[in-house]
Amino acid sequence: MPKLSHTFTPVLFALAATGAFAGENDAQMQAFLEASVLPWAQDAAILDAVAAQNAKTGGYDQATIDQLDTTWRGEVGDPGSALISSVIGNAASDFLRQQVAATGGQITEIIVMDAKGLNVAASGVTSDYWQGDEAKHSDTFGVGAGAVHYGEIEFDESSQTYQAQISFTLVDPATGAPVGAMTVAVDGAALL
């Protein structure tokens, strides 16, 4: 049963099921992004982790990325897995979990990606390691600095909630160059 945290849940369910929110909640998502995410999104804990991973993964070809993604998918559910632990057990992921907790349930998940679209940090285990083939990365990092992608409110199996994803490009504050992307999943009720 989905976790629903708002008295307008039946309306939210009906609208989400029909796609009625497609593009219609962008203003609410933009306001949430500006008020609740951007103040901490460029924290050194995040940008330092992205820079370190970009240095490591910058030369990876698609075959290497695909192999890592396959490894990750095979490790989901194994708490001792090396690849997943290296992502969700790092200091940047600890920082993300603090941000999730501070919102009291409004943010359900955060993923930080490098320039290749590989997970750098995450508030929890994701279903895959490579996000580079998804709009959350291609429509942000792939577009450049200042790019934002708003997803529709949809039911998320992993969190068992209706949520919308807000994704945006992370930039080097010194140069303004894109370095990665971040996706923040927001409880759908927080956008009503």
PDB file of C-alpha atoms in Angstrom, residues 17-163:
ATOM      1  CA  ALA A  17      -3.206   8.270 -12.682  1.00  0.00           C
ATOM      2  CA  THR A  18      -4.557  10.342 -15.576  1.00  0.00           C
ATOM      3  CA  GLY A  19      -1.399  12.382 -16.102  1.00  0.00           C
ATOM      4  CA  ALA A  20      -3.361  15.530 -15.288  1.00  0.00           C
ATOM      5  CA  PHE A  21      -0.325  17.117 -13.645  1.00  0.00           C
ATOM      6  CA  ALA A  22       1.898  16.825 -16.706  1.00  0.00           C
ATOM      7  CA  GLY A  23       3.648  20.180 -16.808  1.00  0.00           C
ATOM      8  CA  GLU A  24       0.955  21.806 -14.695  1.00  0.00           C
ATOM      9  CA  ASN A  25       2.895  21.710 -11.437  1.00  0.00           C
ATOM     10  CA  ASP A  26       6.150  23.148 -12.782  1.00  0.00           C
ATOM     11  CA  ALA A  27       5.620  26.412 -10.885  1.00  0.00           C
ATOM     12  CA  GLN A  28       5.180  24.548  -7.596  1.00  0.00           C
ATOM     13  CA  MET A  29       8.204  22.393  -8.373  1.00  0.00           C
ATOM     14  CA  GLN A  30      10.300  25.467  -9.211  1.00  0.00           C
ATOM     15  CA  ALA A  31       9.252  27.133  -5.952  1.00  0.00           C
ATOM     16  CA  PHE A  32      10.110  23.976  -3.995  1.00  0.00           C
ATOM     17  CA  LEU A  33      13.486  23.725  -5.745  1.00  0.00           C
ATOM     18  CA  GLU A  34      14.358  27.336  -4.961  1.00  0.00           C
ATOM     19  CA  ALA A  35      13.180  27.270  -1.341  1.00  0.00           C
ATOM     20  CA  SER A  36      14.034  23.752  -0.199  1.00  0.00           C
ATOM     21  CA  VAL A  37      16.872  22.406  -2.376  1.00  0.00           C
ATOM     22  CA  LEU A  38      19.081  25.065  -3.942  1.00  0.00           C
ATOM     23  CA  PRO A  39      20.211  26.500  -0.585  1.00  0.00           C
ATOM     24  CA  TRP A  40      22.215  23.300   0.079  1.00  0.00           C
ATOM     25  CA  ALA A  41      22.628  21.748  -3.390  1.00  0.00           C
ATOM     26  CA  GLN A  42      26.047  23.303  -4.055  1.00  0.00           C
ATOM     27  CA  ASP A  43      27.505  22.223  -0.699  1.00  0.00           C
ATOM     28  CA  ALA A  44      31.183  21.250  -0.765  1.00  0.00           C
ATOM     29  CA  ALA A  45      30.298  17.717   0.405  1.00  0.00           C
ATOM     30  CA  ILE A  46      28.432  17.206  -2.868  1.00  0.00           C
ATOM     31  CA  LEU A  47      30.673  19.097  -5.274  1.00  0.00           C
ATOM     32  CA  ASP A  48      33.885  17.579  -3.881  1.00  0.00           C
ATOM     33  CA  ALA A  49      32.443  14.065  -4.269  1.00  0.00           C
ATOM     34  CA  VAL A  50      31.366  14.801  -7.851  1.00  0.00           C
ATOM     35  CA  ALA A  51      34.796  16.239  -8.728  1.00  0.00           C
ATOM     36  CA  ALA A  52      36.569  13.205  -7.270  1.00  0.00           C
ATOM     37  CA  GLN A  53      34.354  10.784  -9.164  1.00  0.00           C
ATOM     38  CA  ASN A  54      34.654  12.725 -12.437  1.00  0.00           C
ATOM     39  CA  ALA A  55      38.436  12.375 -12.129  1.00  0.00           C
ATOM     40  CA  LYS A  56      37.978   8.619 -11.697  1.00  0.00           C
ATOM     41  CA  THR A  57      35.270   7.958 -14.310  1.00  0.00           C
ATOM     42  CA  GLY A  58      36.102  10.548 -16.963  1.00  0.00           C
ATOM     43  CA  GLY A  59      37.796   7.977 -19.185  1.00  0.00           C
ATOM     44  CA  TYR A  60      35.148   5.261 -18.843  1.00  0.00           C
ATOM     45  CA  ASP A  61      33.725   3.986 -22.115  1.00  0.00           C
ATOM     46  CA  GLN A  62      30.146   2.748 -22.547  1.00  0.00           C
ATOM     47  CA  ALA A  63      31.158  -0.902 -22.085  1.00  0.00           C
ATOM     48  CA  THR A  64      32.668  -0.095 -18.679  1.00  0.00           C
ATOM     49  CA  ILE A  65      29.584   1.898 -17.687  1.00  0.00           C
ATOM     50  CA  ASP A  66      27.273  -0.931 -18.771  1.00  0.00           C
ATOM     51  CA  GLN A  67      29.321  -3.471 -16.802  1.00  0.00           C
ATOM     52  CA  LEU A  68      29.185  -1.329 -13.666  1.00  0.00           C
ATOM     53  CA  ASP A  69      25.430  -0.861 -14.093  1.00  0.00           C
ATOM     54  CA  THR A  70      24.983  -4.640 -14.445  1.00  0.00           C
ATOM     55  CA  THR A  71      27.096  -5.197 -11.332  1.00  0.00           C
ATOM     56  CA  TRP A  72      25.013  -2.672  -9.367  1.00  0.00           C
ATOM     57  CA  ARG A  73      21.719  -4.244 -10.447  1.00  0.00           C
ATOM     58  CA  GLY A  74      23.026  -7.633  -9.347  1.00  0.00           C
ATOM     59  CA  GLU A  75      24.029  -6.236  -5.949  1.00  0.00           C
ATOM     60  CA  VAL A  76      20.676  -4.580  -5.126  1.00  0.00           C
ATOM     61  CA  GLY A  77      19.422  -6.237  -1.960  1.00  0.00           C
ATOM     62  CA  ASP A  78      22.907  -7.286  -0.802  1.00  0.00           C
ATOM     63  CA  PRO A  79      23.850  -4.983   2.094  1.00  0.00           C
ATOM     64  CA  GLY A  80      27.533  -5.899   1.865  1.00  0.00           C
ATOM     65  CA  SER A  81      27.972  -5.194  -1.834  1.00  0.00           C
ATOM     66  CA  ALA A  82      31.089  -3.213  -2.675  1.00  0.00           C
ATOM     67  CA  LEU A  83      29.791  -0.928  -5.437  1.00  0.00           C
ATOM     68  CA  ILE A  84      26.543   0.038  -3.713  1.00  0.00           C
ATOM     69  CA  SER A  85      28.307   0.527  -0.373  1.00  0.00           C
ATOM     70  CA  SER A  86      30.844   2.841  -2.013  1.00  0.00           C
ATOM     71  CA  VAL A  87      27.986   5.114  -3.087  1.00  0.00           C
ATOM     72  CA  ILE A  88      25.469   5.016  -0.243  1.00  0.00           C
ATOM     73  CA  GLY A  89      28.122   4.765   2.465  1.00  0.00           C
ATOM     74  CA  ASN A  90      30.074   7.902   1.594  1.00  0.00           C
ATOM     75  CA  ALA A  91      30.025  11.322   3.296  1.00  0.00           C
ATOM     76  CA  ALA A  92      28.051  12.947   0.478  1.00  0.00           C
ATOM     77  CA  SER A  93      25.299  10.337   0.888  1.00  0.00           C
ATOM     78  CA  ASP A  94      25.257  10.987   4.633  1.00  0.00           C
ATOM     79  CA  PHE A  95      24.762  14.675   3.814  1.00  0.00           C
ATOM     80  CA  LEU A  96      21.893  13.816   1.444  1.00  0.00           C
ATOM     81  CA  ARG A  97      20.158  11.710   4.096  1.00  0.00           C
ATOM     82  CA  GLN A  98      20.396  14.672   6.491  1.00  0.00           C
ATOM     83  CA  GLN A  99      18.661  16.840   3.887  1.00  0.00           C
ATOM     84  CA  VAL A 100      15.907  14.246   3.379  1.00  0.00           C
ATOM     85  CA  ALA A 101      15.346  14.035   7.145  1.00  0.00           C
ATOM     86  CA  ALA A 102      15.243  17.822   7.492  1.00  0.00           C
ATOM     87  CA  THR A 103      12.253  18.057   5.136  1.00  0.00           C
ATOM     88  CA  GLY A 104      10.008  15.850   7.259  1.00  0.00           C
ATOM     89  CA  GLY A 105       9.030  13.617   4.351  1.00  0.00           C
ATOM     90  CA  GLN A 106       8.671  16.208   1.600  1.00  0.00           C
ATOM     91  CA  ILE A 107      11.811  14.874  -0.102  1.00  0.00           C
ATOM     92  CA  THR A 108      11.715  11.100  -0.543  1.00  0.00           C
ATOM     93  CA  GLU A 109      14.993  10.496  -2.379  1.00  0.00           C
ATOM     94  CA  ILE A 110      18.081  12.324  -3.669  1.00  0.00           C
ATOM     95  CA  ILE A 111      20.557  11.088  -6.284  1.00  0.00           C
ATOM     96  CA  VAL A 112      23.764  12.878  -7.288  1.00  0.00           C
ATOM     97  CA  MET A 113      25.333  11.917 -10.620  1.00  0.00           C
ATOM     98  CA  ASP A 114      28.709  12.580 -12.195  1.00  0.00           C
ATOM     99  CA  ALA A 115      29.370  13.802 -15.739  1.00  0.00           C
ATOM    100  CA  LYS A 116      28.806  10.282 -17.110  1.00  0.00           C
ATOM    101  CA  GLY A 117      25.499   9.880 -15.263  1.00  0.00           C
ATOM    102  CA  LEU A 118      26.902   7.414 -12.726  1.00  0.00           C
ATOM    103  CA  ASN A 119      25.740   7.608  -9.120  1.00  0.00           C
ATOM    104  CA  VAL A 120      28.101   9.574  -6.892  1.00  0.00           C
ATOM    105  CA  ALA A 121      25.871   9.704  -3.822  1.00  0.00           C
ATOM    106  CA  ALA A 122      22.305   8.725  -2.981  1.00  0.00           C
ATOM    107  CA  SER A 123      20.047   8.943   0.028  1.00  0.00           C
ATOM    108  CA  GLY A 124      19.157   5.277  -0.486  1.00  0.00           C
ATOM    109  CA  VAL A 125      19.765   2.380  -2.853  1.00  0.00           C
ATOM    110  CA  THR A 126      18.677   3.071  -6.427  1.00  0.00           C
ATOM    111  CA  SER A 127      17.565   0.402  -8.887  1.00  0.00           C
ATOM    112  CA  ASP A 128      20.473   1.161 -11.220  1.00  0.00           C
ATOM    113  CA  TYR A 129      23.901   2.795 -11.154  1.00  0.00           C
ATOM    114  CA  TRP A 130      23.826   4.594 -14.497  1.00  0.00           C
ATOM    115  CA  GLN A 131      21.302   7.403 -14.931  1.00  0.00           C
ATOM    116  CA  GLY A 132      22.969   8.795 -18.065  1.00  0.00           C
ATOM    117  CA  ASP A 133      20.364   7.284 -20.372  1.00  0.00           C
ATOM    118  CA  GLU A 134      17.495   8.956 -18.495  1.00  0.00           C
ATOM    119  CA  ALA A 135      16.029  12.469 -18.747  1.00  0.00           C
ATOM    120  CA  LYS A 136      17.188  13.233 -15.203  1.00  0.00           C
ATOM    121  CA  HIS A 137      20.741  13.381 -16.597  1.00  0.00           C
ATOM    122  CA  SER A 138      20.403  13.951 -20.349  1.00  0.00           C
ATOM    123  CA  ASP A 139      17.982  16.881 -19.954  1.00  0.00           C
ATOM    124  CA  THR A 140      20.141  18.548 -17.290  1.00  0.00           C
ATOM    125  CA  PHE A 141      23.864  17.857 -17.542  1.00  0.00           C
ATOM    126  CA  GLY A 142      23.395  17.105 -21.245  1.00  0.00           C
ATOM    127  CA  VAL A 143      21.892  20.568 -21.761  1.00  0.00           C
ATOM    128  CA  GLY A 144      24.286  22.557 -19.574  1.00  0.00           C
ATOM    129  CA  ALA A 145      24.388  24.979 -16.674  1.00  0.00           C
ATOM    130  CA  GLY A 146      20.997  26.173 -15.474  1.00  0.00           C
ATOM    131  CA  ALA A 147      19.051  23.271 -16.989  1.00  0.00           C
ATOM    132  CA  VAL A 148      16.166  21.877 -14.946  1.00  0.00           C
ATOM    133  CA  HIS A 149      13.936  18.887 -15.737  1.00  0.00           C
ATOM    134  CA  TYR A 150      10.573  18.434 -14.015  1.00  0.00           C
ATOM    135  CA  GLY A 151       9.086  14.953 -13.994  1.00  0.00           C
ATOM    136  CA  GLU A 152       5.417  14.108 -13.703  1.00  0.00           C
ATOM    137  CA  ILE A 153       3.866  12.945 -10.449  1.00  0.00           C
ATOM    138  CA  GLU A 154       4.076   9.150 -10.626  1.00  0.00           C
ATOM    139  CA  PHE A 155       3.892   6.195  -8.292  1.00  0.00           C
ATOM    140  CA  ASP A 156       7.379   5.080  -7.256  1.00  0.00           C
ATOM    141  CA  GLU A 157       7.651   1.384  -6.408  1.00  0.00           C
ATOM    142  CA  SER A 158      10.829   1.723  -4.347  1.00  0.00           C
ATOM    143  CA  SER A 159       9.456   4.400  -2.004  1.00  0.00           C
ATOM    144  CA  GLN A 160       5.787   3.355  -2.295  1.00  0.00           C
ATOM    145  CA  THR A 161       4.776   7.002  -2.708  1.00  0.00           C
ATOM    146  CA  TYR A 162       3.489   9.305  -5.399  1.00  0.00           C
ATOM    147  CA  GLN A 163       6.346  11.591  -6.213  1.00  0.00           C
TER     148      GLN A 163
END
